[in-house]
Tab-separated table of C-alpha atoms in Angstrom:
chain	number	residue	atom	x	y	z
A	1	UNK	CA	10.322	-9.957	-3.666
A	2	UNK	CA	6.641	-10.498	-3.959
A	3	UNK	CA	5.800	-9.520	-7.656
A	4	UNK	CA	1.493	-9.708	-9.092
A	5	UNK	CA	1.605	-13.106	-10.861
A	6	UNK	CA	-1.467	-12.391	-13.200
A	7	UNK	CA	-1.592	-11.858	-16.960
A	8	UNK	CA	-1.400	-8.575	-16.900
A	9	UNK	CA	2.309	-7.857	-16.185
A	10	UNK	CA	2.008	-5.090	-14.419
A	11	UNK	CA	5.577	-4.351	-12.578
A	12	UNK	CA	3.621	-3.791	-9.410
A	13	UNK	CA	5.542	-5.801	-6.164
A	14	UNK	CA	4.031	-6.085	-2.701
A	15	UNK	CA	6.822	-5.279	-0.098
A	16	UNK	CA	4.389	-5.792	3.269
A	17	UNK	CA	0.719	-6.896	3.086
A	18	UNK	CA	0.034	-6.950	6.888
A	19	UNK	CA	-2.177	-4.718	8.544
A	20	UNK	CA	-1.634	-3.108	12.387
A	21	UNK	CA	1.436	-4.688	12.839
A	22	UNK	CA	4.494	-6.885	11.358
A	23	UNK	CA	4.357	-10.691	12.366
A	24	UNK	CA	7.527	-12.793	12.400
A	25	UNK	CA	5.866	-16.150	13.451
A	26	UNK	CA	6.720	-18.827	11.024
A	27	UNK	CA	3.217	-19.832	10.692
A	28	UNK	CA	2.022	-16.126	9.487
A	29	UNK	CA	4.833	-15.101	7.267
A	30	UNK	CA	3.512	-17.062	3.747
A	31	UNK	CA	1.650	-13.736	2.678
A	32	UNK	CA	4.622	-11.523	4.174
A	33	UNK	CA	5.113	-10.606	7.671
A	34	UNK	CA	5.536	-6.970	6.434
A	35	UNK	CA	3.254	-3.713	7.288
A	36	UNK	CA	2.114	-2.331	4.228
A	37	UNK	CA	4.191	-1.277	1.351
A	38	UNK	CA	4.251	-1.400	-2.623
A	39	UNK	CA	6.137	-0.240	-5.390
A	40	UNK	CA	5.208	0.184	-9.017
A	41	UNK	CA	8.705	0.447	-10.897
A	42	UNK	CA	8.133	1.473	-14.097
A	43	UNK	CA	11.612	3.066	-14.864
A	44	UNK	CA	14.211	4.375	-12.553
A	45	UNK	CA	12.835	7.590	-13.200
A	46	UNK	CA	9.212	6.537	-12.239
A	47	UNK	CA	10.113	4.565	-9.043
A	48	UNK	CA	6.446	4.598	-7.059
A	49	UNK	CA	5.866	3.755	-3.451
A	50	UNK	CA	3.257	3.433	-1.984
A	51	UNK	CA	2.882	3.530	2.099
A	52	UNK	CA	6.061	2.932	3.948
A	53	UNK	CA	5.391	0.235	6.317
A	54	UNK	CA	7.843	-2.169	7.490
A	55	UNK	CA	8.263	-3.547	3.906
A	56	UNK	CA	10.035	-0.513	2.742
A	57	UNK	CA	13.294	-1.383	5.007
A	58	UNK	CA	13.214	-4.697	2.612
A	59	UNK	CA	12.631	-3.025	-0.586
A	60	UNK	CA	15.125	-0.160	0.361
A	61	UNK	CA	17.705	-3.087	1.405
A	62	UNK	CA	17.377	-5.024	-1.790
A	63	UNK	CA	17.567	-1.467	-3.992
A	64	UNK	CA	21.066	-0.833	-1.779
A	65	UNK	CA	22.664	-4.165	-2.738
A	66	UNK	CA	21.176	-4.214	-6.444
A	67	UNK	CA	22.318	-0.577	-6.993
A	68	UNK	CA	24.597	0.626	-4.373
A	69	UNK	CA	26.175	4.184	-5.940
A	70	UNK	CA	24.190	4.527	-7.746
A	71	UNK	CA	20.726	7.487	-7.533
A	72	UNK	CA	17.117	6.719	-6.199
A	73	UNK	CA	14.612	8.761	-7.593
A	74	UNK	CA	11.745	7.507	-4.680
A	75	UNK	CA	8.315	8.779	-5.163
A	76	UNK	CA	6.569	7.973	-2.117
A	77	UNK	CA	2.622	8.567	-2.171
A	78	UNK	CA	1.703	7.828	1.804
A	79	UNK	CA	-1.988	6.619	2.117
A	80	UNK	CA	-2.480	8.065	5.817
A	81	UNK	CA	-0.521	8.341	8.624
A	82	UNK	CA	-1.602	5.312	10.877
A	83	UNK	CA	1.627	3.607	11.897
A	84	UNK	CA	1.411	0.696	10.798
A	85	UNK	CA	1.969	2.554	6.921
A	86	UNK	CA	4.838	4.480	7.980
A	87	UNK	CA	6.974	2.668	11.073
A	88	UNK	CA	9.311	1.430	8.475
A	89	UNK	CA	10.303	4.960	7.304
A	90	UNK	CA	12.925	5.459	10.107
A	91	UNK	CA	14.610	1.858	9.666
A	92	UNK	CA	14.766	2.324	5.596
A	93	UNK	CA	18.094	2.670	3.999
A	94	UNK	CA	16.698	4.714	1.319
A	95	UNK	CA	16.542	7.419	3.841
A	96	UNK	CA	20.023	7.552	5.044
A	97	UNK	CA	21.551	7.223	1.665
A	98	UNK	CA	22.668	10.605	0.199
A	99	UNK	CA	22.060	9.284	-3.452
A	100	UNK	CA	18.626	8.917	-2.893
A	101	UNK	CA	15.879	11.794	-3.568
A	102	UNK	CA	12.568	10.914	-1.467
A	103	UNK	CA	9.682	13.164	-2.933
A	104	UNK	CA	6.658	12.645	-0.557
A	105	UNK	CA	3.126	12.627	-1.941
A	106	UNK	CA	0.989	13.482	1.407
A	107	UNK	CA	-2.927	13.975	2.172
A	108	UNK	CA	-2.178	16.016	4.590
A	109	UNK	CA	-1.176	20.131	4.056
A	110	UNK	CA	2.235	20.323	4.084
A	111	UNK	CA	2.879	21.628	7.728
A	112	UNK	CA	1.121	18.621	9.137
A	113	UNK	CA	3.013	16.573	7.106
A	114	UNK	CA	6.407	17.897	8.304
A	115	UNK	CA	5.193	17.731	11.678
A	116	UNK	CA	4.178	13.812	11.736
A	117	UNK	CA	7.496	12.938	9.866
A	118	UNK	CA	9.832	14.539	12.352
A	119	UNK	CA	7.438	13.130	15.090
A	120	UNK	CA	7.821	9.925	14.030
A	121	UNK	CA	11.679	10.213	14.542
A	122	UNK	CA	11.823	12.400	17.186
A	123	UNK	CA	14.097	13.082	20.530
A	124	UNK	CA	12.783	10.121	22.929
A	125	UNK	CA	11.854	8.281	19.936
A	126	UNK	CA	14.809	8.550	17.995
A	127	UNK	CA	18.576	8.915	17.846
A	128	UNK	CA	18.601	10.979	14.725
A	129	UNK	CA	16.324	13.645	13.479
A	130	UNK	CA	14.446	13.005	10.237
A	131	UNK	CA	15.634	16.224	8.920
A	132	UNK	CA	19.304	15.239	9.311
A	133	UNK	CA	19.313	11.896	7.257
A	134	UNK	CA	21.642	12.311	4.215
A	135	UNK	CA	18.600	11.728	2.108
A	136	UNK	CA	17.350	14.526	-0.129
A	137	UNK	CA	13.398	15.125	0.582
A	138	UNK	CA	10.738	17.061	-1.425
A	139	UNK	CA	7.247	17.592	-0.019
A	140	UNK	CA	4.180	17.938	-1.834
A	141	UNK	CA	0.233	17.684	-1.033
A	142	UNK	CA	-1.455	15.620	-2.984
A	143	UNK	CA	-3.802	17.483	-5.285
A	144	UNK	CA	-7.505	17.193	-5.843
A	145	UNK	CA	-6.668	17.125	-9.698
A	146	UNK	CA	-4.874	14.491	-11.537
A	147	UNK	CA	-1.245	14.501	-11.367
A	148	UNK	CA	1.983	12.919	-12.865
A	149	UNK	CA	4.748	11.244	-12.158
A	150	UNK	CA	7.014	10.923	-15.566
A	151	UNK	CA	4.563	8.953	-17.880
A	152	UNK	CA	2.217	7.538	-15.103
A	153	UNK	CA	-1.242	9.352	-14.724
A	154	UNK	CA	-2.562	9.566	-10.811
A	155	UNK	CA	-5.991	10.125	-9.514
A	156	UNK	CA	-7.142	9.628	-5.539
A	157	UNK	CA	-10.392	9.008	-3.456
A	158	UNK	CA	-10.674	9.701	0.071
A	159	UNK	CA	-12.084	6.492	1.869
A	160	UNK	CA	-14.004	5.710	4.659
A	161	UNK	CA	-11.496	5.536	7.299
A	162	UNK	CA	-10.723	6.791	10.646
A	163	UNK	CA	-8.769	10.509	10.302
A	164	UNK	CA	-8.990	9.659	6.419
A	165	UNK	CA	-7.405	7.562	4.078
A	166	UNK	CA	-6.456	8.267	0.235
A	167	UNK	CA	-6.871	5.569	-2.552
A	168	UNK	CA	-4.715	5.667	-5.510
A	169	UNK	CA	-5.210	5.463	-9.481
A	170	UNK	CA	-2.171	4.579	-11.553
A	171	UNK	CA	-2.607	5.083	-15.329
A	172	UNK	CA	0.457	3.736	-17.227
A	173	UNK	CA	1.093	1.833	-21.080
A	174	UNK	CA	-2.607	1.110	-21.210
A	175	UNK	CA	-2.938	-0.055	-17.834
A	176	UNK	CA	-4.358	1.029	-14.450
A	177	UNK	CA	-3.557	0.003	-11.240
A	178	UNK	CA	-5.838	0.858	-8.401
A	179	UNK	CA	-4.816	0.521	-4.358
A	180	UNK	CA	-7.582	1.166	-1.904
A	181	UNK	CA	-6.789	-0.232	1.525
A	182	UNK	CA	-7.799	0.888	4.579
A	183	UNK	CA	-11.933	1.537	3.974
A	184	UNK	CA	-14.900	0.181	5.312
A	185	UNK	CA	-17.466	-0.827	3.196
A	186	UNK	CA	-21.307	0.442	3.300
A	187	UNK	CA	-23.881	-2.003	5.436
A	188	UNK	CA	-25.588	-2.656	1.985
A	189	UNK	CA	-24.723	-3.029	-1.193
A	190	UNK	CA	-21.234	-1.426	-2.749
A	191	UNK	CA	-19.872	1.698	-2.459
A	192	UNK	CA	-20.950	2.760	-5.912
A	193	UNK	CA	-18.517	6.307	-5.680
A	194	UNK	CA	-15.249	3.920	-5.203
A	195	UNK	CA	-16.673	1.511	-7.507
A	196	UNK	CA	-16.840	4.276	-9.977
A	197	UNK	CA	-12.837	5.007	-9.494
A	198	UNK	CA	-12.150	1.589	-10.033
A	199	UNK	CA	-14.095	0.676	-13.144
A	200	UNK	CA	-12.088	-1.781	-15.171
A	201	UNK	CA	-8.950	-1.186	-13.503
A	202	UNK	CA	-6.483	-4.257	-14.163
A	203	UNK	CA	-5.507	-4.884	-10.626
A	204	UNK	CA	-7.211	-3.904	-7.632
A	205	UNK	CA	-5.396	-3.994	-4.206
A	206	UNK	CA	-8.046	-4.129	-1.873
A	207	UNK	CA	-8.291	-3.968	2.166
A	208	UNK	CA	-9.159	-7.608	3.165
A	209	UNK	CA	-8.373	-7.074	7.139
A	210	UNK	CA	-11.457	-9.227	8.331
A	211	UNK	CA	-13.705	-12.260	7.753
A	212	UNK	CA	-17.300	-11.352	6.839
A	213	UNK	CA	-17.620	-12.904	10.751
A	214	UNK	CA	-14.640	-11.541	12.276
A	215	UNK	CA	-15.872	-8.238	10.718
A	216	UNK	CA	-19.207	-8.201	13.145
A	217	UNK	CA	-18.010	-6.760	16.040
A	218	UNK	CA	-15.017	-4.555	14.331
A	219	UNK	CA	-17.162	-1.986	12.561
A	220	UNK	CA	-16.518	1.528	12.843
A	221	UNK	CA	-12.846	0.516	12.664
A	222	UNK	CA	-12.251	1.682	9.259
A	223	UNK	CA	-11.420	-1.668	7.514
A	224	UNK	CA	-13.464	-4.223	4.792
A	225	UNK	CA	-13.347	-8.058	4.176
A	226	UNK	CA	-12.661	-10.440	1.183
A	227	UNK	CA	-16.117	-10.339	0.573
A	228	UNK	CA	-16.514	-6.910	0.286
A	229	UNK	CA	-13.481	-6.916	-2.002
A	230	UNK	CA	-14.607	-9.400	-3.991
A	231	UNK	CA	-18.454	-7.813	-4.708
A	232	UNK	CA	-16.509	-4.846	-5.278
A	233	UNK	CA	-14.643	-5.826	-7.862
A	234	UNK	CA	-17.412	-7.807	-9.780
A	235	UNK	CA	-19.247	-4.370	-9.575
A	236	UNK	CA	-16.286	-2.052	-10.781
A	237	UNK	CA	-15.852	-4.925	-13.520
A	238	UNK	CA	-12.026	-5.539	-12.933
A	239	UNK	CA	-9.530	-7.893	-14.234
A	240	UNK	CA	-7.491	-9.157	-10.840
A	241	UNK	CA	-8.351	-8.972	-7.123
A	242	UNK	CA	-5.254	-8.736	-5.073
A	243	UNK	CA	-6.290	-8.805	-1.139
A	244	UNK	CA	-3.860	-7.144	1.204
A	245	UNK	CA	-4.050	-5.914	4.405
A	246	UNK	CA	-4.266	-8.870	6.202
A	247	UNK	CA	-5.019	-9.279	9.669
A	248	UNK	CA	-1.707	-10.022	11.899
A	249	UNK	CA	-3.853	-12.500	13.900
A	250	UNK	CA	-3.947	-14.691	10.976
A	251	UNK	CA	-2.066	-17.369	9.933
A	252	UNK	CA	-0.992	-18.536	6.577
A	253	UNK	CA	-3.542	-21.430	6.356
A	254	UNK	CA	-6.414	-18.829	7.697
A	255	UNK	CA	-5.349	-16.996	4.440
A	256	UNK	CA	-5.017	-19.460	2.367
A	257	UNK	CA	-8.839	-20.084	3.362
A	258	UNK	CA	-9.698	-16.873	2.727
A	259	UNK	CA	-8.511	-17.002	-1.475
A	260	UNK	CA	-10.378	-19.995	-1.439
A	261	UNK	CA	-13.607	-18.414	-0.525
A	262	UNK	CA	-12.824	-15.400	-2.490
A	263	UNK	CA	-12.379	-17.353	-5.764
A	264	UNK	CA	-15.487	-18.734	-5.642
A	265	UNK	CA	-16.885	-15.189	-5.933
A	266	UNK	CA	-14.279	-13.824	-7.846
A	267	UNK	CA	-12.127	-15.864	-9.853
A	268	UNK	CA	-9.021	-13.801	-10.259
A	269	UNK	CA	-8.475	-13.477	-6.593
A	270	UNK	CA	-4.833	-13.180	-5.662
A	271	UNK	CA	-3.049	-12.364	-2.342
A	272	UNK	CA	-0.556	-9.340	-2.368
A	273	UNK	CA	2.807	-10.066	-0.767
A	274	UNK	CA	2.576	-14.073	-1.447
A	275	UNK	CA	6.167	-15.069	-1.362
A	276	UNK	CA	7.395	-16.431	-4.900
């Protein structure tokens, strides 16, 4: 379990924090060796998700042997549909448990969205069918308005990102939780539109895939750095920086370099999925 360690207490826990692909060298597995997946548990009733990576067959093994029998109320917002943020979806035990109710929060219109799930488990792919896990599923599109989810508030932004990408806004008790991965940021300057959605926002999870130098020859590829991240959130004035994302070409100490730098732009720099 990979909880936010700031003063804010936000009940916000990084299952995966690795971009592209999962990484099981010992070396690379400080920040998790996960593709990307969070959760936000603010009751049993308002269990968020959000992406369903590789981290998700952790978080859905750990919810099994914490409360086996007993129901999962899941509500799982997907970001995109780039694989690395939804390979762990067929390996989950959440989905093959028949007290478990999935609800799916996609960007996509619900036909595509049916399509790419089956697809993902489908024949030549898959033993099993998506549709024929014991799991109960509800599908909705997310909406251009602001929607709920028992108590919590949610807005999106669409970010600048290959076939698209949706950032998320989680109002809750006072606080706010924003998670915008996967977005490149502008050749000058800060996006002043995303800035705008994250304006004071108590934790920002932000997409921190490259070094400014790795980042040279990678643009067009949809993705940021930590110093993007970190001028970001001294514009959007927030309390915490948690960088996620990472590249799976880096190793814990490259990392640990990276939070270095960060800090001494942005003080409250953390790194999503560090291991407690």
């Amino acid at each position: 379990m990979r909880k936010n360690t700031t003063k804010e207490q936000i009940p916000f826990i990084s299952w995966g924090s690795r971009g592209t692909a999962p990484v099981s060298d010992p070396k690379k597995t400080k920040y998790s060796g996960n593709t990307m997946c969070s959760s936000l548990n603010i009751s049993q009733k308002e269990r968020i998700v959000i992406d369903a990576g590789t981290g998700i067959i952790e978080m859905g093994r750990q919810l099994e042997n914490e409360e086996k029998g007993k129901p999962h109320d899941i509500h799982l917002l997907l970001t995109h549909f780039h694989l690395d943020h939804i390979m762990g979806l067929p390996f989950s035990p959440l989905l093959y448990s028949s007290d478990t109710t999935l609800t799916f929060y996609s960007p996509l219109p619900l036909k595509e969205t049916k399509k790419y799930l089956r697809g993902l488990m489908a024949e030549k792919y898959f033993p099993i069918d998506f549709q024929d896990t014991p799991s109960q599923k509800i599908i909705h599109e997310v909406p251009p308005e602001t929607f709920s989810i028992g108590s919590v508030e949610i807005d999106s932004f669409p970010l600048h990102h290959p076939q698209g990408c949706l950032a998320y806004r989680f109002k809750f008790e006072g606080k706010t939780l924003v998670f915008s991965t996967d977005t490149e940021h502008p050749d000058k300057g800060v996006d002043k539109e995303l800035a705008a959605f994250c304006r004071n926002a108590d934790i920002l999870v932000y997409d921190a895939t490259f070094t400014p130098e790795d980042y040279l020859d990678k643009k067009g590829w949809g993705h940021s750095t930590w110093l993007a991240g970190t001028e970001l959130a001294v514009e959007a004035g927030v309390k915490s920086l948690f960088l996620s994302h990472f590249n799976p070409d880096y190793d814990d100490q490259k990392i640990d370099g990276i939070i270095i730098s960060a800090r001494e732009k942005f003080t409250q720099t953390f790194a999503a999925g560090k291991k407690d």
